[in-house]
Short mmCIF file of C-alpha atoms and ligand atoms in Angstrom, two decimals:
data_model
loop_
_atom_site.label_atom_id
_atom_site.label_comp_id
_atom_site.label_asym_id
_atom_site.label_seq_id
_atom_site.Cartn_x
_atom_site.Cartn_y
_atom_site.Cartn_z
CA MET H 1 133.46 125.15 21.11
CA LYS H 2 134.93 124.18 24.04
CA LEU H 3 136.43 120.86 24.25
CA ALA H 4 134.03 118.16 25.83
CA SER H 5 136.89 116.93 28.41
CA GLU H 6 137.18 120.77 29.47
CA ILE H 7 133.38 121.06 29.90
CA LEU H 8 133.49 117.95 32.54
CA LYS H 9 136.68 119.20 34.12
CA ASP H 10 135.18 122.65 34.62
CA HIS H 11 132.11 120.95 36.51
CA ASN H 12 134.43 118.77 38.34
CA LEU H 13 133.55 115.30 36.81
CA ARG H 14 136.06 113.03 36.29
CA VAL H 15 136.77 112.32 32.12
CA THR H 16 135.34 108.95 31.17
CA SER H 17 135.20 107.85 27.86
CA VAL H 18 131.35 107.48 27.83
CA ARG H 19 130.83 110.72 29.44
CA GLU H 20 133.05 112.36 26.66
CA GLU H 21 131.58 110.56 23.90
CA VAL H 22 127.85 111.34 25.18
CA LEU H 23 128.83 115.17 25.54
CA LYS H 24 130.48 115.42 22.25
CA MET H 25 127.31 113.98 20.54
CA ILE H 26 125.04 116.35 22.19
CA GLN H 27 127.36 119.27 21.64
CA SER H 28 127.48 118.76 18.08
CA SER H 29 123.72 118.36 17.41
CA ASP H 30 121.93 121.56 16.73
CA LYS H 31 118.75 119.77 17.78
CA ALA H 32 117.90 118.35 21.47
CA LEU H 33 118.28 114.77 21.66
CA SER H 34 116.28 112.30 23.12
CA SER H 35 117.72 109.39 25.23
CA ASN H 36 116.38 107.16 22.46
CA ASP H 37 118.61 109.15 19.79
CA LEU H 38 121.56 108.53 22.15
CA GLU H 39 120.75 104.93 23.04
CA MET H 40 120.96 104.18 19.20
CA GLN H 41 124.12 105.69 19.06
CA PHE H 42 125.62 104.44 22.12
CA ASP H 43 124.48 100.63 21.52
CA HIS H 44 127.89 99.68 23.41
CA VAL H 45 126.94 101.57 26.41
CA ASP H 46 124.25 99.73 28.77
CA ARG H 47 121.12 102.00 29.28
CA ILE H 48 121.66 102.49 32.97
CA THR H 49 125.21 103.96 32.30
CA LEU H 50 123.64 106.17 29.71
CA TYR H 51 120.84 107.50 31.83
CA ARG H 52 123.24 108.00 34.80
CA THR H 53 125.45 110.23 32.62
CA LEU H 54 122.60 112.19 31.41
CA LYS H 55 121.19 112.64 34.83
CA THR H 56 124.75 113.76 36.28
CA PHE H 57 125.23 116.13 33.17
CA GLU H 58 121.73 117.71 34.09
CA THR H 59 122.38 117.97 37.64
CA LYS H 60 125.85 119.48 37.25
CA GLY H 61 124.41 122.13 34.82
CA ILE H 62 125.78 120.97 31.59
CA ILE H 63 122.69 119.96 29.91
CA HIS H 64 119.15 120.88 30.36
CA LYS H 65 115.87 119.26 29.30
CA ALA H 66 114.37 120.79 26.28
CA VAL H 67 110.69 120.76 27.35
CA ASP H 68 108.79 120.75 24.05
CA GLY H 69 105.26 119.59 24.86
CA THR H 70 105.52 115.92 23.88
CA ASN H 71 106.23 113.25 26.28
CA VAL H 72 109.64 112.68 25.09
CA GLN H 73 112.53 113.76 27.22
CA LYS H 74 115.15 115.75 25.32
CA TYR H 75 118.10 117.15 26.19
CA ALA H 76 120.18 120.23 24.74
CA MET H 77 123.68 121.68 26.07
CA CYS H 78 123.46 124.51 28.72
CA VAL H 79 124.76 128.04 28.42
CA GLU H 80 128.16 128.67 29.70
CA GLY H 81 127.45 129.78 33.41
CA CYS H 82 125.00 127.00 34.35
CA SER H 83 126.14 125.09 37.44
CA GLU H 84 124.72 122.82 40.11
CA ALA H 85 123.51 125.85 41.91
CA SER H 86 121.94 127.56 39.01
CA HIS H 87 120.25 126.61 35.75
CA GLN H 88 119.49 129.78 33.66
CA HIS H 89 117.19 129.04 30.87
CA GLN H 90 115.31 132.04 30.07
CA HIS H 91 115.06 130.80 26.44
CA ALA H 92 111.94 129.04 24.26
CA HIS H 93 112.03 125.87 22.89
CA PHE H 94 110.98 125.02 19.22
CA HIS H 95 109.14 121.98 18.20
CA CYS H 96 108.87 120.80 14.50
CA ASP H 97 105.34 119.00 14.33
CA SER H 98 106.68 117.49 11.03
CA CYS H 99 110.10 116.07 11.93
CA ASN H 100 109.52 115.97 15.84
CA SER H 101 112.81 118.03 16.14
CA THR H 102 113.22 120.10 19.13
CA PHE H 103 115.32 123.35 19.01
CA CYS H 104 116.80 125.86 21.68
CA ILE H 105 115.59 129.36 20.66
CA ASP H 106 118.10 131.49 22.40
CA ASP H 107 116.53 134.87 20.95
CA ILE H 108 113.36 134.71 22.46
CA GLN H 109 113.15 135.57 26.38
CA ILE H 110 110.60 134.23 28.19
CA PRO H 111 108.75 137.13 30.21
CA ALA H 112 109.25 137.58 33.85
CA PHE H 113 106.57 136.35 36.07
CA PRO H 114 105.03 139.05 38.26
CA LYS H 115 106.97 139.47 41.52
CA GLN H 116 104.09 140.21 43.66
CA SER H 117 102.30 137.03 42.72
CA SER H 118 102.02 134.55 45.60
CA PHE H 119 102.64 131.71 43.43
CA GLN H 120 106.18 130.22 43.64
CA VAL H 121 107.71 129.71 40.79
CA LYS H 122 109.99 126.69 39.80
CA THR H 123 110.22 126.95 36.00
CA ILE H 124 108.63 128.73 33.31
CA GLU H 125 108.65 126.84 29.72
CA MET H 126 107.89 128.43 26.65
CA ILE H 127 107.17 126.39 23.68
CA VAL H 128 106.76 127.43 20.07
CA LYS H 129 105.39 124.94 17.62
CA GLY H 130 105.80 125.07 13.81
CA THR H 131 107.69 123.64 11.00
CA CYS H 132 111.53 123.99 10.89
CA VAL H 133 113.86 125.07 8.41
CA GLU H 134 114.38 121.47 6.94
CA CYS H 135 110.95 120.71 6.82
CA ARG H 136 109.34 124.12 5.35
ZN1 ZN C 1 121.55 124.72 32.36
ZN1 ZN C 2 111.32 119.54 10.98
ZN1 ZN C 3 117.05 124.92 25.53
#
């Protein structure tokens, strides 16, 4: 696993203790984390700083929104190669209906949208619902 400080430097971000701590936490979690999850861990950091940190990470291509069909915004690590210019997330997200956890499922590729379509696609989200390993 790449060091959090290295990832920050790779994306031209100054390394601050908050950025490093938040990134480490997202990195070490196998689930996508909500800002609530993070707030609980970082009660010494004010909310605005935390939100701003997440927003910066998202813009820079370090983390992405793990869309799971609920109203809760969750974040997970990006794959290597994501940048400010392009986020490539051709994977599905799994939502466990029992524990509400959300996981990135990299093995499932999202089907391509027909090229000849007149719709202009911004994102395609694929959500799989069910029961996770811990709840089965
Ligand atoms: Zn990304
Ligand atoms: Zn579960
Ligand atoms: Zn994901």
